CSV table of C-alpha atoms and ligand atoms in Angstrom, one decimal:
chain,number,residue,atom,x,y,z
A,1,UNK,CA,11.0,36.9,-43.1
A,2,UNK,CA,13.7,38.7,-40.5
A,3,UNK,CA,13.3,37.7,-36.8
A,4,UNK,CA,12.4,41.0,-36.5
A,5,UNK,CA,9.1,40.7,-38.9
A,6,UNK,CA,7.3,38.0,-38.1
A,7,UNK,CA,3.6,37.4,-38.8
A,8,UNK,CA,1.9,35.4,-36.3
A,9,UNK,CA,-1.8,35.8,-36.8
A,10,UNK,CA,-2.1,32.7,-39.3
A,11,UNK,CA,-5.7,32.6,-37.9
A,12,UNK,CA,-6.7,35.6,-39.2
A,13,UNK,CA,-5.4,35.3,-43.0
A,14,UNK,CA,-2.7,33.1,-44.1
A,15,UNK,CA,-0.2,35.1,-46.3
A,16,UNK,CA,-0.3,34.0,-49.8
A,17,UNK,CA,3.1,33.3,-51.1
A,18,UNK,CA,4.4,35.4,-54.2
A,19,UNK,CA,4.5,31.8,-56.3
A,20,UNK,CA,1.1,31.1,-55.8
A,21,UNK,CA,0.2,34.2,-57.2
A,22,UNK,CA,2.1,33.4,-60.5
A,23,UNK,CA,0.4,30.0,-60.5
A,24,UNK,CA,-2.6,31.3,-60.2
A,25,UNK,CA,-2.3,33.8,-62.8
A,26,UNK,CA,-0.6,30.9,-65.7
A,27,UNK,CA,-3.6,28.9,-65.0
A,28,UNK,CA,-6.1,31.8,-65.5
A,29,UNK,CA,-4.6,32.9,-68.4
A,30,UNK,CA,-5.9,29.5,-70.2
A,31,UNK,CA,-9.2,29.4,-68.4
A,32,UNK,CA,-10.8,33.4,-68.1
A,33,UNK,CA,-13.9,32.4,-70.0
A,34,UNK,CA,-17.1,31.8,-68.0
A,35,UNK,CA,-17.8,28.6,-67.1
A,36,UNK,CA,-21.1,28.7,-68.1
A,37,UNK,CA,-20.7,29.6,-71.6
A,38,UNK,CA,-20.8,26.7,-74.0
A,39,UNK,CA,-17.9,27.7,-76.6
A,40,UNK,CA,-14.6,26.9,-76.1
A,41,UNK,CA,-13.5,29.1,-73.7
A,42,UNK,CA,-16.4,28.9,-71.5
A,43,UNK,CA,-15.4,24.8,-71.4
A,44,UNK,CA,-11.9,25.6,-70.7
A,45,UNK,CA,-12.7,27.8,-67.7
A,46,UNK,CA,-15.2,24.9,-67.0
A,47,UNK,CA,-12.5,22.7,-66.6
A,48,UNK,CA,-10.3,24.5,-64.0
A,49,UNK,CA,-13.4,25.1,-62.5
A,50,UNK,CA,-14.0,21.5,-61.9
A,51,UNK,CA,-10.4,20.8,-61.3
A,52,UNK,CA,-10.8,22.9,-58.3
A,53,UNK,CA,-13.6,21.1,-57.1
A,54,UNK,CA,-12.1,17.9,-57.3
A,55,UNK,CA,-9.0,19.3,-55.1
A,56,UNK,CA,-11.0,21.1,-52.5
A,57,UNK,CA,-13.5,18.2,-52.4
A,58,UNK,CA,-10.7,15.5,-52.1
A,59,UNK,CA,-9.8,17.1,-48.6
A,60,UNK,CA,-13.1,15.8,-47.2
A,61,UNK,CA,-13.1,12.4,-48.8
A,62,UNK,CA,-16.1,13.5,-50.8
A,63,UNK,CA,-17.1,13.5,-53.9
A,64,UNK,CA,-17.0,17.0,-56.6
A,65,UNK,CA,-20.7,17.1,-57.0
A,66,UNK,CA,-20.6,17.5,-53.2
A,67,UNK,CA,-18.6,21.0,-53.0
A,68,UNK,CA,-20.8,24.4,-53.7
A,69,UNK,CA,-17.8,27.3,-54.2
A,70,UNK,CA,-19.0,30.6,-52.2
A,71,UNK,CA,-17.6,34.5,-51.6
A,72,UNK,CA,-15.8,32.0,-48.2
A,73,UNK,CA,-16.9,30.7,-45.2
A,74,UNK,CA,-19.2,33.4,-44.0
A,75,UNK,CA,-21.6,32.7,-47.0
A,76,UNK,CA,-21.0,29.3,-46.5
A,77,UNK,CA,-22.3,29.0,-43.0
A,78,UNK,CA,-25.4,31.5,-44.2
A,79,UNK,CA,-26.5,29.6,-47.0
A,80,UNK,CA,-26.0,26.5,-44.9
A,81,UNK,CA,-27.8,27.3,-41.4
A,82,UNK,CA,-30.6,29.6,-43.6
A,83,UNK,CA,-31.3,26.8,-45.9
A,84,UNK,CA,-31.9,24.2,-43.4
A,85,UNK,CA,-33.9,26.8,-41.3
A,86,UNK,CA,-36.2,27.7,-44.6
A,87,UNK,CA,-36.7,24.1,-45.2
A,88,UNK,CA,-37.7,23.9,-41.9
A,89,UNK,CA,-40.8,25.9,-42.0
A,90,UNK,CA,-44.2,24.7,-41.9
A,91,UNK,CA,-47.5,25.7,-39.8
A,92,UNK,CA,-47.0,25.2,-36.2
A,93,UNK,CA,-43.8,24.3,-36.0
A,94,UNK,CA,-40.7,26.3,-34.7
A,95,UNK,CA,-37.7,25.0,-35.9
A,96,UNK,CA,-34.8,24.5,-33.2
A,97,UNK,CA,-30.9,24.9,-33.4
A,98,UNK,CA,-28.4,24.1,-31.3
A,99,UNK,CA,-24.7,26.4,-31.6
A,100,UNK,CA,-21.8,25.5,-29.5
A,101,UNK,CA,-21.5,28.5,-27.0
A,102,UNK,CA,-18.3,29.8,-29.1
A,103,UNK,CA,-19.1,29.5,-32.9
A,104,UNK,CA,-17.7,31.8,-35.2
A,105,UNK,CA,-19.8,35.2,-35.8
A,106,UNK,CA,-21.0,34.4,-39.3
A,107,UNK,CA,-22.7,31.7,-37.1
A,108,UNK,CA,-24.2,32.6,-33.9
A,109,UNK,CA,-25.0,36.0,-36.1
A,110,UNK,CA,-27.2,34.0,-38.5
A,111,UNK,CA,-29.0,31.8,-35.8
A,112,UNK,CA,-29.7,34.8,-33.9
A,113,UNK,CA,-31.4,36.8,-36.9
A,114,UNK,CA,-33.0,34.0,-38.2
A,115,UNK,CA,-34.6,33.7,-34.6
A,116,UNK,CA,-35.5,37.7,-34.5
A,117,UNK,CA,-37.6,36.7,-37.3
A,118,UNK,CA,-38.9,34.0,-35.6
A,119,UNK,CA,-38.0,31.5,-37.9
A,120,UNK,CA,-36.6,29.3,-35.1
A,121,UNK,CA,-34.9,28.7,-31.4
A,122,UNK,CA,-31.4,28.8,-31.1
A,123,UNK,CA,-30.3,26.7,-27.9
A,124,UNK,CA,-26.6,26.9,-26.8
A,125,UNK,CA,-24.6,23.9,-25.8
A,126,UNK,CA,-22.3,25.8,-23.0
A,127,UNK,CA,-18.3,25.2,-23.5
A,128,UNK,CA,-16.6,23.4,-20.8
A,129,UNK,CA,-12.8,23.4,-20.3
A,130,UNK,CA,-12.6,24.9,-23.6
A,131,UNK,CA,-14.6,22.5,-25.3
A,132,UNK,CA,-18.0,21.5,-26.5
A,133,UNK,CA,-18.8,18.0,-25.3
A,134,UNK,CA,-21.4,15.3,-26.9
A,135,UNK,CA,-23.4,15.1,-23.7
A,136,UNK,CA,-23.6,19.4,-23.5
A,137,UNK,CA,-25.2,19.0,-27.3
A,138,UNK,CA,-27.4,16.1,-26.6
A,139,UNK,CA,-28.9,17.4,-23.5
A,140,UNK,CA,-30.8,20.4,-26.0
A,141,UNK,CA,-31.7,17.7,-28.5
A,142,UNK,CA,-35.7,18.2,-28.7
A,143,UNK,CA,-38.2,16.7,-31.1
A,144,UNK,CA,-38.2,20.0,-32.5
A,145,UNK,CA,-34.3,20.2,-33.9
A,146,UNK,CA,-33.5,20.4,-37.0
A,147,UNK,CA,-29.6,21.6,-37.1
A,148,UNK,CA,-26.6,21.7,-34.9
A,149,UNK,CA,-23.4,23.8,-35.6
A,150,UNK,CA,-20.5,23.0,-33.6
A,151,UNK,CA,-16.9,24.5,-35.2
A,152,UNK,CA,-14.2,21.4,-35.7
A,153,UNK,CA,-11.5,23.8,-34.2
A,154,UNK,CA,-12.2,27.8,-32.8
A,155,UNK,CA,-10.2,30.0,-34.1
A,156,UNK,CA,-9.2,32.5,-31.0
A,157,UNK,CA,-8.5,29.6,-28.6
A,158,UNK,CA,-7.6,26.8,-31.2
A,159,UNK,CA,-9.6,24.0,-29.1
A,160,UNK,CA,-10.0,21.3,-31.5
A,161,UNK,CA,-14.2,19.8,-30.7
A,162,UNK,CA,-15.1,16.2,-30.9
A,163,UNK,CA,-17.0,16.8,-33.9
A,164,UNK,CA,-17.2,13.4,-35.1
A,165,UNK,CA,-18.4,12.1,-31.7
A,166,UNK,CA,-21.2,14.4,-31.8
A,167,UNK,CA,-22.3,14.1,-35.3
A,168,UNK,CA,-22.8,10.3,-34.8
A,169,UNK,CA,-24.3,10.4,-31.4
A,170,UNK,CA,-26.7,13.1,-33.0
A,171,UNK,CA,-27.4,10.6,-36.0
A,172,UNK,CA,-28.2,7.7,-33.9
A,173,UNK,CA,-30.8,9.6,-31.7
A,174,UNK,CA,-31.9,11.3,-34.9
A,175,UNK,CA,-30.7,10.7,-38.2
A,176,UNK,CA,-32.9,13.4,-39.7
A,177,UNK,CA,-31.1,16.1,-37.5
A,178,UNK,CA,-28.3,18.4,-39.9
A,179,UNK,CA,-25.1,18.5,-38.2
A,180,UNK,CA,-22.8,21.2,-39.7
A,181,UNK,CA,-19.4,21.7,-39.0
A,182,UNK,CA,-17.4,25.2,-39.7
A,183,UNK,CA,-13.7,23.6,-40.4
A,184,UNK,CA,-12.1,26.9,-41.7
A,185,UNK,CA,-9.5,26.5,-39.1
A,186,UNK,CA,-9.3,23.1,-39.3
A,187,UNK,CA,-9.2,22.4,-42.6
A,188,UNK,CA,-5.0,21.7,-44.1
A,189,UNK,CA,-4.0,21.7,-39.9
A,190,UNK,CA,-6.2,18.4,-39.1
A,191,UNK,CA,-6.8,15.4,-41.6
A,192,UNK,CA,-10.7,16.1,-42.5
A,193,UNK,CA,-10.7,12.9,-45.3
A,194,UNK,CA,-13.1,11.1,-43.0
A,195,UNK,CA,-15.7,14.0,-43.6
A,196,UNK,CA,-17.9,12.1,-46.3
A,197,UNK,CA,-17.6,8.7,-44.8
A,198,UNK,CA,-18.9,10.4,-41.2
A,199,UNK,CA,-22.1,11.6,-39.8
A,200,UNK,CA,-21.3,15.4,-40.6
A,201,UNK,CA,-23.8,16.3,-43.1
A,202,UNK,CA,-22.2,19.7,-44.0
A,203,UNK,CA,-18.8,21.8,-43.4
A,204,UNK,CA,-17.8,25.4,-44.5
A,205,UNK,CA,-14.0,26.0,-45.8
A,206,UNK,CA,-12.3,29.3,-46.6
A,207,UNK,CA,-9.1,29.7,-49.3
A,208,UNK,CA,-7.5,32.6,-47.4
A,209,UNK,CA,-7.0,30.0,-44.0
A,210,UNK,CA,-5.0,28.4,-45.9
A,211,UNK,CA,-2.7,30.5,-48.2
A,212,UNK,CA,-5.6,30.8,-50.8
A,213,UNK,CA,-6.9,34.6,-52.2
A,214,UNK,CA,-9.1,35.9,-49.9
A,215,UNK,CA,-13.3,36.1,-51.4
A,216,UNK,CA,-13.5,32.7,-51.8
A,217,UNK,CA,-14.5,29.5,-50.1
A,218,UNK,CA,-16.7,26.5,-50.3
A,219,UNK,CA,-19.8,24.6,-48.8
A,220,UNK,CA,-19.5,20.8,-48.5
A,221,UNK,CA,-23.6,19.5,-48.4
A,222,UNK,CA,-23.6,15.3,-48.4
A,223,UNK,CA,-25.3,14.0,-51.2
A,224,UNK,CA,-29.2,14.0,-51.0
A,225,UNK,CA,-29.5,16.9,-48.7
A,226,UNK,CA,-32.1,19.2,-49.1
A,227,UNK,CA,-31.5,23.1,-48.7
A,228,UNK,CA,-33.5,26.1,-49.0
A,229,UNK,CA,-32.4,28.1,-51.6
A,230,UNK,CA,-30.8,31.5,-50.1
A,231,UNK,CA,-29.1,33.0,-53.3
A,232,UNK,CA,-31.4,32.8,-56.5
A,233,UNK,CA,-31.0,33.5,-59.9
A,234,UNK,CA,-28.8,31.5,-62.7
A,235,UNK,CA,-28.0,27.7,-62.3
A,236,UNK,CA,-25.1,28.1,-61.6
A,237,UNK,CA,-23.4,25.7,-58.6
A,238,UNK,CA,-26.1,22.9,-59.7
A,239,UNK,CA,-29.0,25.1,-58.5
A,240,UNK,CA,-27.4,25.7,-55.2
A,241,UNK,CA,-25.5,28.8,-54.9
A,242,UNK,CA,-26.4,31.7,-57.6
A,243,UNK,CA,-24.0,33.9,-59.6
A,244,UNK,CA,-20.8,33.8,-62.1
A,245,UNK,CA,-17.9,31.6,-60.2
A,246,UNK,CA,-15.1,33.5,-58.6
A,247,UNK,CA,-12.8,31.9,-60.9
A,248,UNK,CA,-9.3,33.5,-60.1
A,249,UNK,CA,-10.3,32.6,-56.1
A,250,UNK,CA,-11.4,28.9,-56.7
A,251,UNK,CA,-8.6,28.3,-59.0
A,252,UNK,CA,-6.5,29.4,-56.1
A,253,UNK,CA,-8.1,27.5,-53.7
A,254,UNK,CA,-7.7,24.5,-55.9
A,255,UNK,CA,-3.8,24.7,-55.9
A,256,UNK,CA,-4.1,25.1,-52.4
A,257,UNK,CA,-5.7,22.0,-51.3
A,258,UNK,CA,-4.3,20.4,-54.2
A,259,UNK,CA,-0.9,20.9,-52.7
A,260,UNK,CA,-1.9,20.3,-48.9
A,261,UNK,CA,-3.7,17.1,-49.3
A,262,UNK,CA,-2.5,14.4,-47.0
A,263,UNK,CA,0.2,17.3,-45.7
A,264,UNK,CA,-1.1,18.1,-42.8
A,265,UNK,CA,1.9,17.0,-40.6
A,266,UNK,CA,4.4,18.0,-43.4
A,267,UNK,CA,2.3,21.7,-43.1
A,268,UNK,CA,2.3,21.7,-39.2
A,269,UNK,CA,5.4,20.4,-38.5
A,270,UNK,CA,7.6,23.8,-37.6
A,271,UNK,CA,3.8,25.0,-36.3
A,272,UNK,CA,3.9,22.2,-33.5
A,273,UNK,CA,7.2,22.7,-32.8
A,274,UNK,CA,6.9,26.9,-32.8
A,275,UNK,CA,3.9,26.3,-30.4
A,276,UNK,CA,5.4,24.2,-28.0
A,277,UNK,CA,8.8,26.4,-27.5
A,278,UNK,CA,6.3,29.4,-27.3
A,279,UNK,CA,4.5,27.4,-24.7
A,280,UNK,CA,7.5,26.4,-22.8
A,281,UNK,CA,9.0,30.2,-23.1
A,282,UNK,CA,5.8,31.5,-21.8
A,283,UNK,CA,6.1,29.4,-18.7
A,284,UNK,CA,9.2,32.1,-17.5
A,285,UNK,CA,6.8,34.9,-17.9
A,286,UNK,CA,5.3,35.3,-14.6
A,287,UNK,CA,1.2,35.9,-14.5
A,288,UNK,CA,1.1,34.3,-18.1
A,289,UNK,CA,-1.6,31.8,-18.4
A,290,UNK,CA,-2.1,29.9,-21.7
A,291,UNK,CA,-6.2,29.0,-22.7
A,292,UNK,CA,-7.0,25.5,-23.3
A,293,UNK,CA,-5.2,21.6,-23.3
A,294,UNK,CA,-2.3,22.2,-26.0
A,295,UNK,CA,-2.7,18.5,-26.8
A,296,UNK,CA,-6.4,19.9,-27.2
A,297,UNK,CA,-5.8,22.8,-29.7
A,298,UNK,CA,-4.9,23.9,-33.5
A,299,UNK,CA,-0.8,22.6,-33.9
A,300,UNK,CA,-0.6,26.6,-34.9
A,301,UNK,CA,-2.5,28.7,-32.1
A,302,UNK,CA,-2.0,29.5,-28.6
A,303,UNK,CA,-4.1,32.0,-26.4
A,304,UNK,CA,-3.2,33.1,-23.3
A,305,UNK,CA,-2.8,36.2,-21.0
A,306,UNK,CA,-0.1,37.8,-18.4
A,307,UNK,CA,-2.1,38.6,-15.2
A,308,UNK,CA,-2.1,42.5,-14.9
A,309,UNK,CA,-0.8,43.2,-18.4
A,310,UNK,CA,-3.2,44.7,-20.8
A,311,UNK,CA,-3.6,43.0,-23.8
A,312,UNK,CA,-3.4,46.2,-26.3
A,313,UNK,CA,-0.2,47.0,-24.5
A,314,UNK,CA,1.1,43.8,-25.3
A,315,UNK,CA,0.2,44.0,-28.9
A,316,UNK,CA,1.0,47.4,-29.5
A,317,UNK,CA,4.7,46.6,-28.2
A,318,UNK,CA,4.5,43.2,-30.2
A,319,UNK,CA,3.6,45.7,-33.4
A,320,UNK,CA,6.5,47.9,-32.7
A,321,UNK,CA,8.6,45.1,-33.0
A,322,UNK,CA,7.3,43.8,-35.9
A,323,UNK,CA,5.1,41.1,-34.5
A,324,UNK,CA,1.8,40.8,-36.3
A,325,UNK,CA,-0.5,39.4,-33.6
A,326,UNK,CA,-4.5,39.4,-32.5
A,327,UNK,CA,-6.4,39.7,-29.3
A,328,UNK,CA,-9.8,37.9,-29.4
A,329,UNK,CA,-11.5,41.3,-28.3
A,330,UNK,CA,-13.7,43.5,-30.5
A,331,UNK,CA,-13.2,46.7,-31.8
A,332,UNK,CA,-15.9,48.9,-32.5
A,333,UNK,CA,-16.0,52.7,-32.7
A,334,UNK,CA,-13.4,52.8,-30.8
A,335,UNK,CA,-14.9,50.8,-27.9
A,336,UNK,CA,-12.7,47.4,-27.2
A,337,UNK,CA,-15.5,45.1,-26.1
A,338,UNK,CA,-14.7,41.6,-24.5
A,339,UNK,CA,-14.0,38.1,-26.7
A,340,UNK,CA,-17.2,36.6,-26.7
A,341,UNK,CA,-15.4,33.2,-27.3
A,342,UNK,CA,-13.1,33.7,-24.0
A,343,UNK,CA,-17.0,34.8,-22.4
A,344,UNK,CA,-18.3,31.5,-23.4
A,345,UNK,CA,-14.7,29.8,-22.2
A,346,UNK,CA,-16.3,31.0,-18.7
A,347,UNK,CA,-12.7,33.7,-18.6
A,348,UNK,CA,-13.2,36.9,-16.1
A,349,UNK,CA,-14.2,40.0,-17.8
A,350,UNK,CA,-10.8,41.2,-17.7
A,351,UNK,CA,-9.6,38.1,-19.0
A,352,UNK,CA,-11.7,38.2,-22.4
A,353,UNK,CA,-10.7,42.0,-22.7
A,354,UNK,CA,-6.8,41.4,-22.4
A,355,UNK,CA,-5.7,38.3,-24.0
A,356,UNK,CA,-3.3,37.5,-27.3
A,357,UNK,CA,-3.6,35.1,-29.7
A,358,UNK,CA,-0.9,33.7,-31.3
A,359,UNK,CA,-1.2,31.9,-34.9
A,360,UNK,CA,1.8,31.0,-36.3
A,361,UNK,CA,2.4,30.1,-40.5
A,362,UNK,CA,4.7,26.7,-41.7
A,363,UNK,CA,7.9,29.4,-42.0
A,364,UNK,CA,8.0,30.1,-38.4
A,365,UNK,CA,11.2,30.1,-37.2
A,366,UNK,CA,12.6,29.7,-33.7
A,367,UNK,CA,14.2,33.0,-33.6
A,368,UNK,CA,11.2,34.3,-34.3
A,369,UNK,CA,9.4,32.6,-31.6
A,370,UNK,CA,12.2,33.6,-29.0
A,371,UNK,CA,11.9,37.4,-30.1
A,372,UNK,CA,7.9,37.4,-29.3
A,373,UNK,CA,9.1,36.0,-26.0
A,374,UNK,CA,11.3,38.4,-25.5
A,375,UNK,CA,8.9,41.2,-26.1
A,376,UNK,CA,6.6,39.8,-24.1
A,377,UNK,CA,9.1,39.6,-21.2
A,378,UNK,CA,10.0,43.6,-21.8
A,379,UNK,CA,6.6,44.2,-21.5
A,380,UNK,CA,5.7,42.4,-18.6
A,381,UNK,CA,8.6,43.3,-16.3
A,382,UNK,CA,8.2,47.1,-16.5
A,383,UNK,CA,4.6,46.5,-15.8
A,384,UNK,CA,6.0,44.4,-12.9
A,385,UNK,CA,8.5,47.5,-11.9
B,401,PMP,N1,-15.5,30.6,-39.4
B,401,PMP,C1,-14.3,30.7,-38.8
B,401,PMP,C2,-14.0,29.7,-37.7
B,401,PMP,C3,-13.4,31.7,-39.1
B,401,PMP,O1,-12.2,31.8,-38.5
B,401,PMP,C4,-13.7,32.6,-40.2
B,401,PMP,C5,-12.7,33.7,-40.6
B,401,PMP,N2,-12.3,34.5,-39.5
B,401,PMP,C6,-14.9,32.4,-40.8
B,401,PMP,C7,-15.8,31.4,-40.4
B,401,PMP,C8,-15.3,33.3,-42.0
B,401,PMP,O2,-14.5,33.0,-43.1
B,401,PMP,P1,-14.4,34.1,-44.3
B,401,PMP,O3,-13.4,35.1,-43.9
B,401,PMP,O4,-14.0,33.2,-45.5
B,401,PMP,O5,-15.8,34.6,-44.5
């Protein structure tokens, strides 16, 4: 990639490289049959369906039977919080569930329906200097909870959440309660292998985060949980997740975690080091403020905004230049609605509405990095003028 084309919105998707595709392809080519068929094809596709699972699972510490593949992390986290919630259910008792003030929509959008039905009480543990703490989650702990979701790493601000700490302070004041853990942005950036050995009782994972095809992810449940089912029909998934496999997606998954297992600092390396010169650069850009501790976030991801700069003019300038780039805001029919996240991060109003986020891939280059700056610089002095 040119300096002048340079995709910084890892966050978002991370680009799959033209060589995965071919691997992907050579391995499929063996292995199209369905997995559940019983003749040899079927047992071929079988096998690269397992080998997949073994990869993916590996990343976690955990063991294969342990990994259920989905359509990605937005059915992962819906399967997950529903079936805890439906197992939940019995006369006279309302379920509650506690969400970290910033979680992911395909979270708080779950909790919030499953509470419209009156299937529970979602309580939110408030974020606090761009993080959810252990005492903010234990201070909703009720006799009445049954889950908590708090994300391992947000993906507009990057703030990396003691998840561990909270998972076993949760355990010891009540081993029964579920935590789960959304570690899509986590997941290849941070070393997740103590997963299975930890209190966390479930995570969600997405290919396409990590240079994977896009449609597919997975559901880690520890061994002996029990789960309401949310997609019925065939066996497939040992009873726990519905429908013929997304072969061509969890194949590519597979090769994906296969090849960044125990490379998380060979993978973040030119990251860290992007994000830090971004960071320093950004300190000559008067009015910029950057969200969050960076010793506190994703080695990828920085958010921050120039005071009195509007965010879309920023990104439409980084566009014309051939920066790909994101602002946490919204966009629907038309109407650019506030980050929720940078809401919960306690930001102004006009804060939430006009800041960038910055994701950068493992072929980042410095001259790439010094050309964002230097749009950004443009931009902001003949605001200043
Ligand atoms: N959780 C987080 C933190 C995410 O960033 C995303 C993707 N934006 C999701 C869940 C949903 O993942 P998918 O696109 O695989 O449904």
């Amino acid at each position: 990639m040119s300096d002048k084309n340079v995709y910084a919105d890892a966050n978002a998707t991370f680009p799959v490289r033209s060589q995965h595709y071919e691997q992907v392809m050579s391995l499929l080519a063996t292995s199209d049959g369905n997995p559940s068929s019983i003749h040899a094809r079927g047992r071929d596709a079988k096998v690269a369906l397992e080998h997949a699972r073994t990869a993916v699972a590996s990343m976690l510490g955990a063991r294969s039977t342990d990994v259920v593949f989905t359509s990605g992390a937005t059915e992962s986290n819906n399967l997950l919080i529903q079936g805890v919630i439906w197992k939940a259910q019995k006369p006279g008792f309302l379920p509650e569930v506690i969400v970290s003030g910033f979680e992911h929509p395909s979270v708080m959008a779950v909790v919030a329906l499953m509470a419209e039905r009156q299937l529970c009480k979602v309580l939110t543990a408030p974020v606090v200097d761009y993080v959810v703490t252990t005492g903010a989650v234990m201070s909703l702990i009720s006799d009445a909870t049954v889950l908590v979701c708090v994300m391992h790493a947000n993906n507009e601000t990057g703030s990396i959440n003691p998840v561990y700490e909270i998972a076993d302070t949760v355990a010891k004041k009540n081993p029964s309660i579920h935590m789960h853990v959304d570690a899509v942005q986590a997941l290849g950036k941070i070393d997740l292998s103590e997963y299975a050995a930890s209190s966390i009782h479930s995570a969600s994972l997405s290919a396409h985060k990590v240079g994977g095809l896009k449609g597919s992810g997975a559901l880690y449940i520890k061994t002996g949980t029990k789960l309401g089912l949310v997609i019925a029909g065939g066996g497939q998934e040992r009873f726990r997740r519905a429908g013929t496999e997304n072969l061509p997606g969890i194949i590519s998954f597979g090769i994906r975690c296969q090849e960044l297992l125990g490379q998380q600092e060979t993978f973040t390396k030119d990251m860290a080091a992007a994000k830090m010169q971004f960071i320093d650069g950004l300190k000559n850009i008067e009015g910029s403020e950057v969200h969050g501790q960076p010793a506190q976030t994703l080695p990828n991801t920085v958010n921050f905004h120039i005071d009195r700069v509007a965010g879309d003019d920023l990104l439409l300038n980084l566009d014309l230049c051939g920066v790909c780039a994101s602002s946490g805001s919204a966009c629907s029919s038309g109407v650019t609605r506030p980050s929720p996240v940078l809401l919960a991060c306690n930001q102004s109003e006009w804060v939430a509405l006009n800041s960038i986020r910055i994701s950068f891939t493992d072929t980042i280059t410095s001259s790439q990095v010094e050309h964002i700056l230097s749009v950004l610089e443009s931009v902001t002095s003949r605001v200043r003028r």
